[in-house]
GROMACS .gro file of C-alpha atoms in nm:
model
  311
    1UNK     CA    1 -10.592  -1.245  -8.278
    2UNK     CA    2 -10.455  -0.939  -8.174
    3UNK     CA    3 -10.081  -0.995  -8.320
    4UNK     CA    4 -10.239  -1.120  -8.627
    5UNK     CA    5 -10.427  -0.740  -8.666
    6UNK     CA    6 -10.088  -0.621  -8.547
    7UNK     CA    7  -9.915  -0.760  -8.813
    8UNK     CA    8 -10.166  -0.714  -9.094
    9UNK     CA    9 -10.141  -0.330  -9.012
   10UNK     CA   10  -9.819  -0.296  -8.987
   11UNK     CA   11  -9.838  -0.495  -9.365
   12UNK     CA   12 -10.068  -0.237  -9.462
   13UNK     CA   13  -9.886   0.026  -9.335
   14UNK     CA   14  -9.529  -0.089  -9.524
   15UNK     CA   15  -9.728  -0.098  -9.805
   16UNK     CA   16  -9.903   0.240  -9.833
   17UNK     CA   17  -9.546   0.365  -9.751
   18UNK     CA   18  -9.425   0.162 -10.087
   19UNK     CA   19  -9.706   0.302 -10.285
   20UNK     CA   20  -9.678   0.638 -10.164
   21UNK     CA   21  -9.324   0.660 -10.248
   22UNK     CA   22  -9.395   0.466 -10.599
   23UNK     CA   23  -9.653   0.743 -10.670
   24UNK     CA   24  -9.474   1.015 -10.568
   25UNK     CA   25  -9.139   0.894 -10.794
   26UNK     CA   26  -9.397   0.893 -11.119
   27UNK     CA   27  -9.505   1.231 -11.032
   28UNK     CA   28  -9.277   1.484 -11.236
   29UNK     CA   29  -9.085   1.726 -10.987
   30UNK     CA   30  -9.207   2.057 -10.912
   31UNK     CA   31  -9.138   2.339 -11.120
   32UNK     CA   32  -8.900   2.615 -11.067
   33UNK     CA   33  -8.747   2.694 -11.390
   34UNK     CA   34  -8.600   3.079 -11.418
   35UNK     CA   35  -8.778   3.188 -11.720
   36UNK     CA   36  -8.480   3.456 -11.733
   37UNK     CA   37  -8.273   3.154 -11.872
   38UNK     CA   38  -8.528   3.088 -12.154
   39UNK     CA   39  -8.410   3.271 -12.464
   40UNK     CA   40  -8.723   3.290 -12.759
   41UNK     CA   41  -8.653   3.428 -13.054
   42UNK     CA   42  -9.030   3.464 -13.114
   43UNK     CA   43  -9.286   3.724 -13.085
   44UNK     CA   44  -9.474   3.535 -12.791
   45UNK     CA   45  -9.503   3.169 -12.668
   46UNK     CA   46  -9.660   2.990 -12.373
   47UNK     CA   47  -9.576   2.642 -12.218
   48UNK     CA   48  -9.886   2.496 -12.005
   49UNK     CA   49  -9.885   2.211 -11.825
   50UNK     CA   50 -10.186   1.975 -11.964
   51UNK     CA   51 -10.213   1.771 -11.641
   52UNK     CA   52 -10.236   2.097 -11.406
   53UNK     CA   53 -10.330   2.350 -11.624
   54UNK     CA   54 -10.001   2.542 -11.464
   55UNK     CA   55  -9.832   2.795 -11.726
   56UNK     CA   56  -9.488   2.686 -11.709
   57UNK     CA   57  -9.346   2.984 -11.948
   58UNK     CA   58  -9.534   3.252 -12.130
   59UNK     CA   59  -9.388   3.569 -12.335
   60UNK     CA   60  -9.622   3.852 -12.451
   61UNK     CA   61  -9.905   3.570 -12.461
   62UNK     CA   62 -10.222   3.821 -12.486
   63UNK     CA   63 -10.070   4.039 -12.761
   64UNK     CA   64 -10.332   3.972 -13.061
   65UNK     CA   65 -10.140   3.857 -13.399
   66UNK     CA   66 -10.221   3.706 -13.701
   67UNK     CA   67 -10.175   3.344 -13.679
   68UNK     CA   68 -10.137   3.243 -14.067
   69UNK     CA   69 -10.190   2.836 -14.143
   70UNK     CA   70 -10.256   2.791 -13.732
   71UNK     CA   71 -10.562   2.838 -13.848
   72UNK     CA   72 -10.626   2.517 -13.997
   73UNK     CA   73 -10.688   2.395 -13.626
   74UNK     CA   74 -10.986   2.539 -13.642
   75UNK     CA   75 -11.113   2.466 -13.960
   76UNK     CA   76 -11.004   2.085 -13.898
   77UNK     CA   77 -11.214   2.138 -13.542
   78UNK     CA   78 -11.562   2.274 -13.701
   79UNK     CA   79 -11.543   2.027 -13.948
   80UNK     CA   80 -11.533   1.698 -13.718
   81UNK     CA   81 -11.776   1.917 -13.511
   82UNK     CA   82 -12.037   1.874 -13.794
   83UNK     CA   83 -12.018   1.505 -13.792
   84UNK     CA   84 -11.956   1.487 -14.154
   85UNK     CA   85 -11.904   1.157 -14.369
   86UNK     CA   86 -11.527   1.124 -14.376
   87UNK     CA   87 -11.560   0.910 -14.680
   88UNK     CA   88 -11.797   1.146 -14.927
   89UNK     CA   89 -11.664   1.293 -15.205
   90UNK     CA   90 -11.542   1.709 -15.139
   91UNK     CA   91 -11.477   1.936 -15.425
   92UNK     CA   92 -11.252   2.077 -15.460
   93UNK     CA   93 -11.346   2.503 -15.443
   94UNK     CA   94 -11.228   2.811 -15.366
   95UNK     CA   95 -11.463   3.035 -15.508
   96UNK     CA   96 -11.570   3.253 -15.236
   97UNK     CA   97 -11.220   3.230 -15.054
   98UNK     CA   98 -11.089   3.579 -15.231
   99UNK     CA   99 -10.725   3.514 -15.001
  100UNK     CA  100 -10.728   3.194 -15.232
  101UNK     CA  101 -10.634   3.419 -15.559
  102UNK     CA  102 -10.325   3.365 -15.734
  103UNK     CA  103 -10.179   3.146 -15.460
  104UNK     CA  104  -9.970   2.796 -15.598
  105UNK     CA  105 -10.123   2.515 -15.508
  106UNK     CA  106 -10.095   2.160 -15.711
  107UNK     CA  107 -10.410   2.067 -15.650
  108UNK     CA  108 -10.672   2.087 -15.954
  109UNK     CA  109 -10.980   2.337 -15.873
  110UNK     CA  110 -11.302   2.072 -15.948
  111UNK     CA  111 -11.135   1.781 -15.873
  112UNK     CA  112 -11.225   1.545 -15.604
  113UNK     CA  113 -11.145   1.372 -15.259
  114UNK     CA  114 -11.255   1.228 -14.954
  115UNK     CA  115 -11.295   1.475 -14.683
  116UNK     CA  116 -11.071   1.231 -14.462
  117UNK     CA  117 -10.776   1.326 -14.700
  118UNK     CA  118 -10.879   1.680 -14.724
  119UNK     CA  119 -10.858   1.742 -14.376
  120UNK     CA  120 -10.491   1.516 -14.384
  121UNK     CA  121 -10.368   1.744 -14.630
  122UNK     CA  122 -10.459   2.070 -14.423
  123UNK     CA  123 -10.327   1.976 -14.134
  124UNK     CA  124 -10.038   1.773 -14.218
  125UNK     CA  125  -9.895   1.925 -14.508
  126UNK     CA  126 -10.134   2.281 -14.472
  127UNK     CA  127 -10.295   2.214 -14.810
  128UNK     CA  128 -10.475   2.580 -14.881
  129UNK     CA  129 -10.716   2.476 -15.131
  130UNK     CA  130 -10.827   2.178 -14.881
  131UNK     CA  131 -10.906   2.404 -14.627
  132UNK     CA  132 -11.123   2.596 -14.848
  133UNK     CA  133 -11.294   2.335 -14.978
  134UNK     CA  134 -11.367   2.200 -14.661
  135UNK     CA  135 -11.579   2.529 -14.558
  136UNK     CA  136 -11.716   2.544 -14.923
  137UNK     CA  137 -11.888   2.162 -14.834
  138UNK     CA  138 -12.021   2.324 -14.477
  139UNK     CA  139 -12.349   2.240 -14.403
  140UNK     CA  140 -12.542   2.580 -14.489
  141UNK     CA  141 -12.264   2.688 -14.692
  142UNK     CA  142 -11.886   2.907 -14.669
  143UNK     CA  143 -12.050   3.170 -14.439
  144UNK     CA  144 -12.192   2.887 -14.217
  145UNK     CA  145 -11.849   2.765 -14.149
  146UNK     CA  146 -11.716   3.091 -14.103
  147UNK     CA  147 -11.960   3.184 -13.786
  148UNK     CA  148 -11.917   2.828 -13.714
  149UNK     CA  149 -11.550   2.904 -13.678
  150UNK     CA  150 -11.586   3.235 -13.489
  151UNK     CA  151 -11.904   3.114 -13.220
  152UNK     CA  152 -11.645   2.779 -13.192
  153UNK     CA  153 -11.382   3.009 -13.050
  154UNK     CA  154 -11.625   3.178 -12.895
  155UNK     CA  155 -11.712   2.897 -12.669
  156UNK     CA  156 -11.362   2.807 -12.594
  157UNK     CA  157 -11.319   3.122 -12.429
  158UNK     CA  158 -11.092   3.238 -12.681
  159UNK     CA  159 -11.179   3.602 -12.643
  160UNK     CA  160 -10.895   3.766 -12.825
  161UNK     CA  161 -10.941   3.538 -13.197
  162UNK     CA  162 -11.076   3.645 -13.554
  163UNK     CA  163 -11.095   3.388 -13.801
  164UNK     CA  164 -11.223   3.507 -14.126
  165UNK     CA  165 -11.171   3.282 -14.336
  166UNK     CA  166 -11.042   2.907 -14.326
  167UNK     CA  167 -10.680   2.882 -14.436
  168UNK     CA  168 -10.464   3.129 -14.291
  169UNK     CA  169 -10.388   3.353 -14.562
  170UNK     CA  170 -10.552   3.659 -14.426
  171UNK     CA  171 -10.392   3.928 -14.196
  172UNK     CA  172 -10.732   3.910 -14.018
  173UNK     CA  173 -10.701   3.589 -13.872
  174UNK     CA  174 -10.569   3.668 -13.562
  175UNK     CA  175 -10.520   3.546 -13.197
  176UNK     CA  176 -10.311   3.568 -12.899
  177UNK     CA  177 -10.050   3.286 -12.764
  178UNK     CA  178 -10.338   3.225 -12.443
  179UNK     CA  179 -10.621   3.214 -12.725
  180UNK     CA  180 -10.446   2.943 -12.868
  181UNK     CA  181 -10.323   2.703 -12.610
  182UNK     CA  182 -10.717   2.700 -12.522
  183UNK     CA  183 -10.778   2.579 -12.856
  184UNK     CA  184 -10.497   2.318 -12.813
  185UNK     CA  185 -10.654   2.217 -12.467
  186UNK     CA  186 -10.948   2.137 -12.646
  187UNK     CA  187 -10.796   1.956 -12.942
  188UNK     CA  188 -10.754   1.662 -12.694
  189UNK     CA  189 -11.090   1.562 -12.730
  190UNK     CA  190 -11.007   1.497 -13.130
  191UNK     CA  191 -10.823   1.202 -13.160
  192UNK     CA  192 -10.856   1.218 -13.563
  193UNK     CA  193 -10.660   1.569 -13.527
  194UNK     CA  194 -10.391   1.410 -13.360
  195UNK     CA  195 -10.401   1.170 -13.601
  196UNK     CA  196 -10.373   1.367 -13.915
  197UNK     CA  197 -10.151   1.635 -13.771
  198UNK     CA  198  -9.874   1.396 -13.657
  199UNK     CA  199  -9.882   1.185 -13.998
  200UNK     CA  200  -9.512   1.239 -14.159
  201UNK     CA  201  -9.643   1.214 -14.542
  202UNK     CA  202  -9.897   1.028 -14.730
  203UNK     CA  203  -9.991   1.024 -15.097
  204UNK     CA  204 -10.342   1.060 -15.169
  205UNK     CA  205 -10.572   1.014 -15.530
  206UNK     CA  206 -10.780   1.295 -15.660
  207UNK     CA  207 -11.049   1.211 -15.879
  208UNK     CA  208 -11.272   1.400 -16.149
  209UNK     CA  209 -10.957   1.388 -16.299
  210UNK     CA  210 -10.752   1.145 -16.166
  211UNK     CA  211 -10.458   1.195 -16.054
  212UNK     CA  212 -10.191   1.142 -15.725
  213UNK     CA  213 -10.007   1.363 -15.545
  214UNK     CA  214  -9.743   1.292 -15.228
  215UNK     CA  215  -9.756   1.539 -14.921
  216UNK     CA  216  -9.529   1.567 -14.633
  217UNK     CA  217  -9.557   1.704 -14.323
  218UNK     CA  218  -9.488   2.072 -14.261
  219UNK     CA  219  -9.367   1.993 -13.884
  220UNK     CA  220  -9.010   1.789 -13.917
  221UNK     CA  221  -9.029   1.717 -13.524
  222UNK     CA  222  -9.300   1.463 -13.594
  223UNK     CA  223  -8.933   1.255 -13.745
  224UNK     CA  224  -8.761   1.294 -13.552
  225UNK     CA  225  -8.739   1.001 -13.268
  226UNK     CA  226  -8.663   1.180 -12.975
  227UNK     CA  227  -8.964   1.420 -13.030
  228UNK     CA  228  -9.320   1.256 -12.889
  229UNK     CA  229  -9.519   1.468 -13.091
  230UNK     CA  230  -9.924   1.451 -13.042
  231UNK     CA  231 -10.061   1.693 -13.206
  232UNK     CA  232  -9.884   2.025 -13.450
  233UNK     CA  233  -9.974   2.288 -13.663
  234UNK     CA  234  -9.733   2.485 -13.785
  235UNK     CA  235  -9.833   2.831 -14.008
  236UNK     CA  236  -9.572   3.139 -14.212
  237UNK     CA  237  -9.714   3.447 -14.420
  238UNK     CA  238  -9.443   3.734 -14.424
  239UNK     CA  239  -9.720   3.955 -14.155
  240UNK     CA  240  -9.756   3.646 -13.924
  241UNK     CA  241  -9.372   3.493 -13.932
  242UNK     CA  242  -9.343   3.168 -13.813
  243UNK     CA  243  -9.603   3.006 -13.562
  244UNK     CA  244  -9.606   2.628 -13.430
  245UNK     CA  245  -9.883   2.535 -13.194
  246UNK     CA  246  -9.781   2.154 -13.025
  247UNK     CA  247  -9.907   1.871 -12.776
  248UNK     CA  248  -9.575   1.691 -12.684
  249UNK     CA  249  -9.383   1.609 -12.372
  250UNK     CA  250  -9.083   1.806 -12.203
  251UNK     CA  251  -8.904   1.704 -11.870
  252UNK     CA  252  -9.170   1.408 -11.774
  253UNK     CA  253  -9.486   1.694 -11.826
  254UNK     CA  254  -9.753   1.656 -12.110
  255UNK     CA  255  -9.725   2.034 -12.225
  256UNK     CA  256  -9.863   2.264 -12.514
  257UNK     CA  257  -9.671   2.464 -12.707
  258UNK     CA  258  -9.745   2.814 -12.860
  259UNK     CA  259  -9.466   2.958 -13.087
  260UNK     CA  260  -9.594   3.276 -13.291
  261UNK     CA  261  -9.381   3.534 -13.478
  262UNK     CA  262  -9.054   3.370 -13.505
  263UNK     CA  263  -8.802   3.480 -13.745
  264UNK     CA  264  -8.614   3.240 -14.008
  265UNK     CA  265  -8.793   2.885 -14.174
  266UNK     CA  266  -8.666   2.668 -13.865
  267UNK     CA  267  -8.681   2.929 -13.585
  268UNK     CA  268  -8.993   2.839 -13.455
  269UNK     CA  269  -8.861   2.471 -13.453
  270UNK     CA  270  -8.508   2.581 -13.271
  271UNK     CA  271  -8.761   2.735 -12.980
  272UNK     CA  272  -8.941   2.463 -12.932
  273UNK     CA  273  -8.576   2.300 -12.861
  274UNK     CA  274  -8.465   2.574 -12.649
  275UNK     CA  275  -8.797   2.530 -12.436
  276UNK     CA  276  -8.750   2.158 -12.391
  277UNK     CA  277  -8.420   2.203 -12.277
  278UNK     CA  278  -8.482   2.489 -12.064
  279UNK     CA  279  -8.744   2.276 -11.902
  280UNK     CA  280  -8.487   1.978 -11.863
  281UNK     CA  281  -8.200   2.179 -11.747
  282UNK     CA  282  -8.304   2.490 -11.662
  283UNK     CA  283  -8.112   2.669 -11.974
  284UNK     CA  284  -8.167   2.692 -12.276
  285UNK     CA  285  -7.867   2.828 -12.495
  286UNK     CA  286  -7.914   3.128 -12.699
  287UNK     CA  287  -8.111   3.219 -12.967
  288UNK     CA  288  -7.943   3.355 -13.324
  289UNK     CA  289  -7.926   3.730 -13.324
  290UNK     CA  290  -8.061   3.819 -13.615
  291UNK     CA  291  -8.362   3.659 -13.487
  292UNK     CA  292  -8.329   3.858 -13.144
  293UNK     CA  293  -8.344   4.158 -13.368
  294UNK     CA  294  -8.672   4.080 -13.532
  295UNK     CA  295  -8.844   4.030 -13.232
  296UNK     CA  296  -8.726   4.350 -13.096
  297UNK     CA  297  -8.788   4.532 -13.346
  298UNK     CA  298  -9.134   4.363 -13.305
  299UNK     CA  299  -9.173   4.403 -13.021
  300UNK     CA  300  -9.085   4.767 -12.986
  301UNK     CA  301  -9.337   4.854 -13.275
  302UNK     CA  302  -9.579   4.692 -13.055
  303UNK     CA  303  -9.479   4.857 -12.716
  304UNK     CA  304  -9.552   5.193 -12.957
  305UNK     CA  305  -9.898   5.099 -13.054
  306UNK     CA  306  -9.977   5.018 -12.699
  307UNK     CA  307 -10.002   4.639 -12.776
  308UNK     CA  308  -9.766   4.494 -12.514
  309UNK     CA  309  -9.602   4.600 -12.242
  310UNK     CA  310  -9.270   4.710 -12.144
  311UNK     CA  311  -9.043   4.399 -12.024
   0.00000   0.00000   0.00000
């Protein structure tokens, strides 16, 4: 009896080595990156870890900005909130979105569609007038959603964001790289905003007329095959620059992403490179100078205003 407990323990013990080690090979390695090597040609950015919570990376992340079409996360956000029918009917409206005036869109004001393809189109292709109509059809009205958007963000313990209306457009809409990856954090518990941000393109009826239009995906990353995108929002107006807010994975980690202020229509997209590969290899190439520039200049106006520090 007493060999057979022998060898049953020493079984046991063999195989809590085998499971430790099989564990401990699945766990990504621990981090020590030089975030000297890192070169952003944006404004501010932050890398956070999703399983630990760890910031990874982070550049001027508490310096308040607008955020432009980044936005749309939180109108996308308040609306599932509500509990809405996805398949009812949404005007479209704009009426008491002033930012909305004299901006393209080819979507017909008073027309029709589901509010499951309005909220597709704001997120995946950053429809304007969708977004607006989705706070017009707000329970209680455009000013409901509005406070709905701000007391949301409030109760994230984003501390540093303004959202005053849904789509982007105004300079007023403003947060801070931290701000945001808190609202990514939370976007986890939205599987439909995963879902509709990561769709490459769909095509979509209106009704009241009828008519279709094709939209594509502001975010080319979610094409690309060696990009595991789960959730993006990417958002431009000339005072914002270029901003991408991600869910993906980098060196074995299940990260967010926070990209605001970049210079140039792929910029933001290049940084998002350069992090991945700084996180892979520890380097991550450089970044265009012309884009450098921006940001200093940037940042320097900043430093002057007593927005950021001195790096």
């Amino acid at each position: 009896m007493k060999i057979r407990v022998s060898l049953i323990s020493l079984l046991f013990a063999f195989t809590g080595a085998a499971l430790s080690t099989s564990a401990l090979a699945s766990e990504p390695a621990a981090f020590n990156r030089d975030p000297s090597q890192l070169h952003l040609a944006s404004g501010s950015a932050m890398i956070t870890d999703l399983r630990t919570g760890q910031v990874l990376y982070s550049s001027n992340p508490d310096v308040i900005v607008p955020i432009a079409s980044v936005t749309k996360l939180m109108t996308a956000m308040v609306t599932l909130d509500a509990k809405l029918p996805m398949n009812e009917m949404v005007k479209v409206d704009i009426s008491q979105t002033a930012e909305m005036k004299g901006v393209f869109s080819r979507v017909k004001l008073g027309s029709e569609l589901n509010r499951h393809d309005m909220l597709l189109i704001t997120l995946m292709s950053s429809e304007n007038r969708a977004a607006a109509s989705l706070a017009h059809s707000y329970p209680g009205g455009y000013p409901a959603f509005i406070r709905a958007m701000n007391a949301k963000a409030k109760s994230l313990g984003m501390a540093h964001t303004v959202y005053m209306e849904p789509t982007g457009l105004s300079v007023f809409n403003v947060s801070t790289a931290r701000d945001l990856t808190k609202l990514a954090l939370a976007a986890r518990n939205y599987p439909m905003l995963s879902e509709l941000s990561t769709t490459p393109e769909k095509t979509v009826t209106f009704r009241k007329p009828t008519y279709v239009l094709g939209f594509s995906n502001t975010d080319h990353l979610v094409r690309k095959s060696n990009w595991d995108i789960k959730l993006t929002k990417t958002g431009f107006t000339n005072q914002a620059g270029h901003c991408l807010v991600l869910l993906t994975s980098m060196a074995n980690r299940q990260v967010s992403v926070v990209i605001l202020d970049a210079f140039g229509k792929f910029t933001h997209f290049a940084d998002a490179s350069r992090m991945r590969l700084w996180m892979e290899t520890g380097k991550s190439g450089p970044a265009p100078e012309v884009a450098l520039q921006y940001k200093k200049d940037k940042n320097l106006v900043m430093k002057q205003k007593g927005l950021q520090a001195s790096d």
